[in-house]
Coordinates of C-alpha atoms (C1' of nucleotides) in Angstrom, one line a residue:
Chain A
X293 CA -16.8 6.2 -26.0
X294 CA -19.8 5.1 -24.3
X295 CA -19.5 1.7 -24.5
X296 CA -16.5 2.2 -21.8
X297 CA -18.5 3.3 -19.3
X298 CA -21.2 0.6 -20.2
X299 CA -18.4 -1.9 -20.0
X300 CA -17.9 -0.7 -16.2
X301 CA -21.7 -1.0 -15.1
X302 CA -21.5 -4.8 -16.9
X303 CA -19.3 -6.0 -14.5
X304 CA -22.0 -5.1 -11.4
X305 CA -25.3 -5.4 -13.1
X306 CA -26.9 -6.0 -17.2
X307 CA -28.9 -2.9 -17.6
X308 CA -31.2 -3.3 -20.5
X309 CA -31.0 -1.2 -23.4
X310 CA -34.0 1.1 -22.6
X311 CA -32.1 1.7 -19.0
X312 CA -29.0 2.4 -21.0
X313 CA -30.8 4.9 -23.3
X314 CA -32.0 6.8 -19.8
X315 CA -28.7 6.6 -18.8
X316 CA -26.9 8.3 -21.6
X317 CA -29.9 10.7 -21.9
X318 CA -29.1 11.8 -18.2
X319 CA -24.9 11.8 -18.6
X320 CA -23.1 14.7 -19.8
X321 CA -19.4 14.9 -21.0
X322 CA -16.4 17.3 -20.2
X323 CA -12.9 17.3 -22.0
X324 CA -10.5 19.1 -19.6
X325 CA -6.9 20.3 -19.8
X326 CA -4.1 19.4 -17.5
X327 CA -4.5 21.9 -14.1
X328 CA -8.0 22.3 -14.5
X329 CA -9.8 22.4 -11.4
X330 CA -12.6 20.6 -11.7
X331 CA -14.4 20.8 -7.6
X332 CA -13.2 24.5 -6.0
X333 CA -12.8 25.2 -2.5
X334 CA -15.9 26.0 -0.3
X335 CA -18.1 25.2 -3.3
X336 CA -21.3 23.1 -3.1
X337 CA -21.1 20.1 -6.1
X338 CA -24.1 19.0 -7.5
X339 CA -21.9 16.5 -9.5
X340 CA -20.1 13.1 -9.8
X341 CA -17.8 12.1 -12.4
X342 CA -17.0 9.0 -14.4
X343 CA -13.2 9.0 -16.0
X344 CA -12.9 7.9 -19.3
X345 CA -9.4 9.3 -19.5
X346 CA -7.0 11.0 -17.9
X347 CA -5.4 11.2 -14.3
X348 CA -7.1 13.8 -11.4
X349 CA -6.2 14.5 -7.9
X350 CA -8.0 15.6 -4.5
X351 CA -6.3 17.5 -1.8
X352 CA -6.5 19.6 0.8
X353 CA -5.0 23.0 1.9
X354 CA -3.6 22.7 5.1
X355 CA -1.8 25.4 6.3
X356 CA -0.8 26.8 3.2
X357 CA 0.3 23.2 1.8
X358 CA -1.4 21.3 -0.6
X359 CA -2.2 18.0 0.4
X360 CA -3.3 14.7 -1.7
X361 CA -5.5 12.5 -0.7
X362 CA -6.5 10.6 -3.7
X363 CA -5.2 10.0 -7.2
X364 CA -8.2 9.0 -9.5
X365 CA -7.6 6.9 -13.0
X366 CA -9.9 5.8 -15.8
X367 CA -13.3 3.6 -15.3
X368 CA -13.6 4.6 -11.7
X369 CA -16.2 7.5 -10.3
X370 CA -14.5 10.2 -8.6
X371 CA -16.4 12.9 -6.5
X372 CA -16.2 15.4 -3.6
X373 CA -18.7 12.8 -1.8
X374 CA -19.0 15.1 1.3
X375 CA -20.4 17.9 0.0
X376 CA -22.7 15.8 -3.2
X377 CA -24.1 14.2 -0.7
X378 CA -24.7 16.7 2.1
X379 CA -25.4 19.4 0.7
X380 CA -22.5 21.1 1.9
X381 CA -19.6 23.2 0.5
X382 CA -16.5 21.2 -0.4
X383 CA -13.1 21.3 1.7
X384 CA -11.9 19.4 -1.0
X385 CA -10.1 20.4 -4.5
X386 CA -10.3 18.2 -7.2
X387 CA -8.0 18.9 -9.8
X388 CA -6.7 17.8 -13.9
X389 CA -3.3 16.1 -13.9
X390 CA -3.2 15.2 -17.2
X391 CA -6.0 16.2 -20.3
X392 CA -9.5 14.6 -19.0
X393 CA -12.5 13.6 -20.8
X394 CA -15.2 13.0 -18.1
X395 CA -18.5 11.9 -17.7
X396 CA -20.7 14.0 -15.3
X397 CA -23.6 12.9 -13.7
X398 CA -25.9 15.7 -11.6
X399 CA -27.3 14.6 -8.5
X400 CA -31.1 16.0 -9.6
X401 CA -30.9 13.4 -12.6
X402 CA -29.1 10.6 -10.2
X403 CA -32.2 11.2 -7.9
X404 CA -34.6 10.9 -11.3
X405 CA -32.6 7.7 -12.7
X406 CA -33.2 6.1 -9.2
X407 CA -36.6 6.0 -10.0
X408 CA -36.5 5.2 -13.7
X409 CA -34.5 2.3 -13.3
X410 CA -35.2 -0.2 -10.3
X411 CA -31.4 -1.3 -10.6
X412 CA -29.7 1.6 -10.4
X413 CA -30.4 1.9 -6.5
X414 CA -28.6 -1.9 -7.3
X415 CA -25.8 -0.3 -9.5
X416 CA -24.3 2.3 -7.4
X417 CA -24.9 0.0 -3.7
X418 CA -22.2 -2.5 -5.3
X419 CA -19.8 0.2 -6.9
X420 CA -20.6 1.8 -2.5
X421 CA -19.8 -1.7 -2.1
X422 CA -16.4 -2.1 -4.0
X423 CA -15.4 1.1 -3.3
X424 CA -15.7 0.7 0.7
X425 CA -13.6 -2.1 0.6
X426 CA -10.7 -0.4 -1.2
X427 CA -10.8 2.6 0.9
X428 CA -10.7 0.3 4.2
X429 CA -8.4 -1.5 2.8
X430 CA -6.2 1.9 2.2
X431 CA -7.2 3.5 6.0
X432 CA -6.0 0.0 7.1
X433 CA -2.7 0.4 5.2
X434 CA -2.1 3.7 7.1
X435 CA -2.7 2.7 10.5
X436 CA -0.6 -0.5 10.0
X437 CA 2.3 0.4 7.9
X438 CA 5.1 3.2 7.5
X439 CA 5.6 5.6 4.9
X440 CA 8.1 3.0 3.6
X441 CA 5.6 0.5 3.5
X442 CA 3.2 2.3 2.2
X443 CA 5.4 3.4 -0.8
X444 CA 6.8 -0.3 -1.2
X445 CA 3.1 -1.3 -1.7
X446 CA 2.0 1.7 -3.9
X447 CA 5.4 0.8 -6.1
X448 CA 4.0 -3.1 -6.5
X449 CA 0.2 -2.2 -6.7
X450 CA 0.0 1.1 -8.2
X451 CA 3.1 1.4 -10.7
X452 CA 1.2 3.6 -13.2
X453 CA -0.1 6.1 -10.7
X454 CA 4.1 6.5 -9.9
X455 CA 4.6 7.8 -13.5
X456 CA 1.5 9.7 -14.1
X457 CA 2.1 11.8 -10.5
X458 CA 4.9 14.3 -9.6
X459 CA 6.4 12.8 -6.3
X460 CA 5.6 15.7 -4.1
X461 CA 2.0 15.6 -4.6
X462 CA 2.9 11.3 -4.0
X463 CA 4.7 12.1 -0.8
X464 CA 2.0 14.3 0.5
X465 CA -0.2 11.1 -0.4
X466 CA 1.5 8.9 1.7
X467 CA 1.4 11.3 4.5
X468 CA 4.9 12.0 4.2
X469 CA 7.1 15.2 3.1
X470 CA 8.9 14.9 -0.3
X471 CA 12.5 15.1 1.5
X472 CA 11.3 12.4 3.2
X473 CA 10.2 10.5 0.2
X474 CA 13.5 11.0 -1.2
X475 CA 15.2 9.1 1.3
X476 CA 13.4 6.4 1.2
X477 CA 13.3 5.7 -2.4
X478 CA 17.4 6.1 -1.8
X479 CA 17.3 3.9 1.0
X480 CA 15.2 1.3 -1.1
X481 CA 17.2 1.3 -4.7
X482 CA 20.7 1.1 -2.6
X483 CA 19.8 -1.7 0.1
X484 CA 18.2 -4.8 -1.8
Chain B
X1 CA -35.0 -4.3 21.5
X2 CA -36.0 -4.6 17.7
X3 CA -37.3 -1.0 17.9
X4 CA -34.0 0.5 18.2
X5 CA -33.0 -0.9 14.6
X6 CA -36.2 0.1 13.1
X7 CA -35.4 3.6 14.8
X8 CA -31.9 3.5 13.3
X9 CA -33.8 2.4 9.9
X10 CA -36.2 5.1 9.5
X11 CA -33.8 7.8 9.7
X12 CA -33.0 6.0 6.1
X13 CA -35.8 5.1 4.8
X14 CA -39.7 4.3 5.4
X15 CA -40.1 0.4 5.5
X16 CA -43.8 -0.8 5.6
X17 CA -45.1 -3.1 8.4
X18 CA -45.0 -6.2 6.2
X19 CA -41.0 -4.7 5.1
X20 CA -40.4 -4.8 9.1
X21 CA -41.9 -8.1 9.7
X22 CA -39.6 -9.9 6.6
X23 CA -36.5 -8.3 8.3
X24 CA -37.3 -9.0 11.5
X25 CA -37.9 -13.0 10.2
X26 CA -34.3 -12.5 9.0
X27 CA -32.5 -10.8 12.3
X28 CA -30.8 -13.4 14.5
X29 CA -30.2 -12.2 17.9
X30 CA -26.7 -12.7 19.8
X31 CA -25.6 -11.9 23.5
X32 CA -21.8 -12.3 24.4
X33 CA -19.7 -11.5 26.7
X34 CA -16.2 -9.1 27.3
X35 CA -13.4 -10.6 25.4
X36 CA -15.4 -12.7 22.8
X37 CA -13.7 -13.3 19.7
X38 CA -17.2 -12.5 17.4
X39 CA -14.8 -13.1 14.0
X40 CA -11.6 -15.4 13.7
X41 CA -8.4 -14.7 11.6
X42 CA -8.7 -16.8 8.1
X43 CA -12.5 -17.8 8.1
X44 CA -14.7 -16.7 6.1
X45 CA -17.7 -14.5 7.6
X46 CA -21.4 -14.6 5.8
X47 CA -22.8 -12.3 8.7
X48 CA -22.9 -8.5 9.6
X49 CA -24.2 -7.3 13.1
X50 CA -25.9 -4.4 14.4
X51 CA -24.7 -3.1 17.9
X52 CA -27.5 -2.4 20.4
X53 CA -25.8 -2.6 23.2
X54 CA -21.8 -2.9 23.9
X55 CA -18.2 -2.4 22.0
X56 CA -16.2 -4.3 19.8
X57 CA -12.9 -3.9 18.2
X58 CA -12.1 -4.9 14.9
X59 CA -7.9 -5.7 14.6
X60 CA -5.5 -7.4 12.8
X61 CA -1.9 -9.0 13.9
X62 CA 1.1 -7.6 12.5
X63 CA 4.6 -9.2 13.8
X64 CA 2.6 -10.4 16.8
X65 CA 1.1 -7.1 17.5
X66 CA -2.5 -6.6 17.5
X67 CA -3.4 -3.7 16.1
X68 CA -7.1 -1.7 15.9
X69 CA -8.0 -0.3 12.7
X70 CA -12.0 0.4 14.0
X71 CA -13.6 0.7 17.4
X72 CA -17.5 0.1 17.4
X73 CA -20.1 1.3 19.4
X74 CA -24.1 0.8 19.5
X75 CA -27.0 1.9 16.7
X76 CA -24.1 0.7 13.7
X77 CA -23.0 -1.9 11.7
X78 CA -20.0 -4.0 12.2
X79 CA -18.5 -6.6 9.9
X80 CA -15.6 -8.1 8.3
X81 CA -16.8 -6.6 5.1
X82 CA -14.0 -7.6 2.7
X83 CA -14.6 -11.2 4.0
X84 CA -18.3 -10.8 3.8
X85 CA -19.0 -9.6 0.2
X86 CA -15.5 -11.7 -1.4
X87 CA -16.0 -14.6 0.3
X88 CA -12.2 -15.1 0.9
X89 CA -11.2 -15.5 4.4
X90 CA -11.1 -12.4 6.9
X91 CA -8.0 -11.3 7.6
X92 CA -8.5 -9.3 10.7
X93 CA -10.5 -10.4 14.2
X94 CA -13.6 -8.9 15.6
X95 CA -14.0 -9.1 19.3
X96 CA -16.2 -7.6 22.0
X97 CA -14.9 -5.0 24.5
X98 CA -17.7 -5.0 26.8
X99 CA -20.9 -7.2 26.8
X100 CA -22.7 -7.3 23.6
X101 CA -26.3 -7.4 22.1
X102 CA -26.0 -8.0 18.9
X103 CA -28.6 -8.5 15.8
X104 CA -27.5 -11.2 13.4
X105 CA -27.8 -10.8 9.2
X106 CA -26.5 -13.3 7.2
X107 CA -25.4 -12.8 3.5
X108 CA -28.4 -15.6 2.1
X109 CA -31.2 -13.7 3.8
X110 CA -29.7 -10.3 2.8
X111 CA -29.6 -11.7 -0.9
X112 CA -33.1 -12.8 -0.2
X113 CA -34.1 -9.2 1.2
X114 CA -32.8 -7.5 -1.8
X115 CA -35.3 -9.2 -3.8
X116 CA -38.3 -9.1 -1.2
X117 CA -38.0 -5.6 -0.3
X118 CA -37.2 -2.9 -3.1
X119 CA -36.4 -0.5 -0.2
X120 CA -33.5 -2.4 0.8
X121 CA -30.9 -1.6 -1.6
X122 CA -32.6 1.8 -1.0
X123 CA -31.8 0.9 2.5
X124 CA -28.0 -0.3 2.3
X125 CA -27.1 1.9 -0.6
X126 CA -27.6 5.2 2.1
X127 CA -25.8 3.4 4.8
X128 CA -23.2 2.6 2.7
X129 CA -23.2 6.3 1.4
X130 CA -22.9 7.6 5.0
X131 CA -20.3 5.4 6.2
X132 CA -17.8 6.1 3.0
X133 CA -18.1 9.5 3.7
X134 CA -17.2 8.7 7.3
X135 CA -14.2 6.9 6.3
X136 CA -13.3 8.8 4.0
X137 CA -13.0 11.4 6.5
X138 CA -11.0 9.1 8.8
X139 CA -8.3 8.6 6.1
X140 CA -8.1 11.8 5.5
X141 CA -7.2 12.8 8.8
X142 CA -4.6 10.1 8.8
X143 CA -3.3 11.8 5.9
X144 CA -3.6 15.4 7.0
X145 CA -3.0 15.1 11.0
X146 CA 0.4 14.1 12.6
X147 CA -0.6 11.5 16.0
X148 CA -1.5 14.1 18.2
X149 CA -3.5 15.9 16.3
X150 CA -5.8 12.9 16.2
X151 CA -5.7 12.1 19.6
X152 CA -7.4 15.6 19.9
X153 CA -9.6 15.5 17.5
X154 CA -10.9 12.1 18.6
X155 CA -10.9 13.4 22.0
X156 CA -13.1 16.2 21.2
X157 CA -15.1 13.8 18.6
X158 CA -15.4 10.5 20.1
X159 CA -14.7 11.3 23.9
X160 CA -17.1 8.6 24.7
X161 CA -14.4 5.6 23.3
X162 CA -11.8 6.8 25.2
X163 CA -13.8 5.6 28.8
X164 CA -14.8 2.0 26.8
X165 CA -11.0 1.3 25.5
X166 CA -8.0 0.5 26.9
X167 CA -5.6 3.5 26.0
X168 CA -2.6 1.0 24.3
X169 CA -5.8 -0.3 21.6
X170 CA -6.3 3.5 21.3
X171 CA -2.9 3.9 20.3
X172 CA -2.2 1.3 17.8
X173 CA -5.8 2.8 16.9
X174 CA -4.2 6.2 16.1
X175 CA -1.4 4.4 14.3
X176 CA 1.4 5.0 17.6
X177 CA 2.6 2.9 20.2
X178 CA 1.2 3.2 23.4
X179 CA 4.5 4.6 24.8
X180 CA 3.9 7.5 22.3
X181 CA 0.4 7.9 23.1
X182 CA 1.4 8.3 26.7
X183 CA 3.9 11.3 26.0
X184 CA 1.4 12.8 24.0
X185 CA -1.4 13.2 26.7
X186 CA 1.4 14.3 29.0
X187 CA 2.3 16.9 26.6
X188 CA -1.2 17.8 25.9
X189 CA -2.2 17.9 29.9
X190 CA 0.7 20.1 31.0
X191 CA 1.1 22.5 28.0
X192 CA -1.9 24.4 27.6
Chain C
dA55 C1' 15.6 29.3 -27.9
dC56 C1' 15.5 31.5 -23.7
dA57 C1' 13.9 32.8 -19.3
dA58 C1' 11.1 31.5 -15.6
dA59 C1' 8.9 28.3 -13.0
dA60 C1' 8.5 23.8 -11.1
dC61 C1' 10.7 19.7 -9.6
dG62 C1' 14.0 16.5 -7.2
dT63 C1' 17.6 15.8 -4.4
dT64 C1' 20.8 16.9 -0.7
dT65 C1' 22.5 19.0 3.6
dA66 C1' 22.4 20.2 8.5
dC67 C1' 19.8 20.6 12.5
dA68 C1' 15.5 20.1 15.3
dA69 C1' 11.6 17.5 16.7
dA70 C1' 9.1 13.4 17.0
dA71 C1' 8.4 8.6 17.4
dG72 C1' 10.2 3.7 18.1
dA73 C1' 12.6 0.1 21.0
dC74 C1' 13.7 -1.6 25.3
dA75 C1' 13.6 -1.9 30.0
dA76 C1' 12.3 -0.7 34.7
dG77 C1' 9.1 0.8 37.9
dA78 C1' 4.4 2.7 39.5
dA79 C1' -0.6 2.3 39.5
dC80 C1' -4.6 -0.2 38.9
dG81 C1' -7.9 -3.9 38.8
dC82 C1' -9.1 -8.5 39.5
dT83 C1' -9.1 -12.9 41.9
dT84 C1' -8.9 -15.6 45.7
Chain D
dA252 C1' -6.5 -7.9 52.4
dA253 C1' -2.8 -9.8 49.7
dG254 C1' -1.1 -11.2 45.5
dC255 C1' -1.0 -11.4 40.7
dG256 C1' -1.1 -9.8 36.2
dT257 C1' -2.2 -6.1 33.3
dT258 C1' -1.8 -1.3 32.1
dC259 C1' 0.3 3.0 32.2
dT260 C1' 4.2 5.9 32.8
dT261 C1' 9.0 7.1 32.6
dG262 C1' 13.9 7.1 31.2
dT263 C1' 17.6 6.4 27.9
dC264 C1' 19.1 5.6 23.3
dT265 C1' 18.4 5.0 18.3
dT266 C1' 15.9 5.8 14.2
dT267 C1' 12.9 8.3 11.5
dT268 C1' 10.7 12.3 10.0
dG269 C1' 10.2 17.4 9.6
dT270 C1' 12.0 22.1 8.5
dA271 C1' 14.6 25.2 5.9
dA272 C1' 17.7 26.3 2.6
dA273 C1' 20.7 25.5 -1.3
dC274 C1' 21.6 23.5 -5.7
dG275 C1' 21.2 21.3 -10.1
dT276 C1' 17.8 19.6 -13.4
dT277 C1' 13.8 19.5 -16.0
dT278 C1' 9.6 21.4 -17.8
dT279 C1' 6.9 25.2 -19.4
dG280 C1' 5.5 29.3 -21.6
dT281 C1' 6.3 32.7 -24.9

DNA sequence: ACAAAACGTTTACAAAAGACAAGAACGCTT
DNA sequence: AAGCGTTCTTGTCTTTTGTAAACGTTTTGT
């Protein structure tokens, strides 16, 4: 169970065993259930999460609307980064889609591990790294494309988030109403 | 000149003297002027820059369109990051609004100053932190905002970008064509 | 198994944005 | 100062999206 998250940190830097031992020492687990909210409204966090299973989901209230921006999947972190790393209460809601077993990591033992182990500073720059360049990558795709583009691409690059994710919560996504999104998946089965 | 980076550096973290003197070995220096194309479409980039002094706009061209995903101003970095840490070819084009001063780090010496200084990754891993958390928020609003409740809020935010850049960058910018963006600032001038 | 809730599609109408073209304002060069 | 090109605005028309409401379907809970 812990050799998937091990398998993740392999791919940006070889932690040795007695780092990996600190590492597990410092992680703690959560199994959730589907519509668990997991980061509440105008809460500070003092935690970030590594998904070992499952399918979660940040958005925003706006106006009485909720509104997703991002759909989280296995062996990737997810986290209200604002307030974790500010200090400051959370705007955002993270919530369960599906059943979730989690890793948590607390910032005071992040802080400690930073210290213990000269790579982690190393570790999470490259996963800042990575994860910069997907979410330019993403900002880029919304000041470039349409909602129909958008969708088209999320169709050839995401298929599994499609099934996982009702399609209002994916219209709001791509920015988009779910009226909206129905006509342009009818528009896009019917024309090609 | 150098002490505004090391100004923009401490509010990171606390480099020694002899830390200072290894970056400054490894900062180039570069002056250019308005209109300077700083990064070219399908080249590869080993460099990042620090702004001291200027604007740059970072686009790409779509059906013969250029349009601005990022708008730059002094005390930050600005590079072609997918480019920089993939090594594949950038796909979008830097180029200065205004004059430029620019400091120069190349990917070698930065490899090299990961291993010299142990405060770097220190160093890189908070910038990194910072500017995720900035664009996260800048996706969001894309998300959340329709056109012209971006132009406001960058307007009220960013007030100073709107003087340096000409308004039909701003509106590709904001994800609109400039013909929109002028209806919207006639809208906004008259109604309220 | 049944009732209630959630979900998705569709309709009609309103609002917003895009395309295209013409004209006004501005800045730069000579 | 005149001329040139760029930039911004405006008008008209078309397309796209939003809003609100209705309707059938599926999922969920008990």
């Amino acid at each position: 169970m812990t050799e998937q998250f091990f398998t993740y940190t392999d791919r940006y830097v070889k932690f040795t065993q007695p780092d990996k031992d600190l590492l597990l020492a410092a992680l703690g687990s959560k199994h959730l259930e589907a519509k668990t909210e997991l980061v509440s409204y105008d809460k500070p966090v003092d935690e970030l999460y590594f998904i070992l299973k499952g399918c979660l989901r940040k958005y925003f209230v706006k106006e009485g609307q909720q509104i997703t921006v991002y759909i989280a999947t296995p062996n990737s972190f997810i986290a209200a980064f604002d307030s974790f790393m500010t200090g400051t209460n959370s705007q955002e809601i993270i919530e369960c889609l599906e059943p979730c077993e989690l890793l948590v990591l607390k910032k005071a033992d992040l802080e400690h591990l930073y210290c213990q182990i000269p790579l982690m500073n190393e570790f999470i720059r490259k996963v800042l790294e990575l994860t910069l360049i997907q979410i330019q990558q993403t900002l880029t795709m919304y000041i470039l494309d349409n909602p129909e583009e958008r969708y088209v691409k999320l169709l050839s690059q995401n298929p599994d988030i499609l099934q996982r994710v009702p399609q209002h919560m994916l219209a709001t996504y791509l920015g988009i109403t779910p009226t909206s999104l129905s006509r342009i998946r009818k528009r896009i089965i019917t024309k090609p």
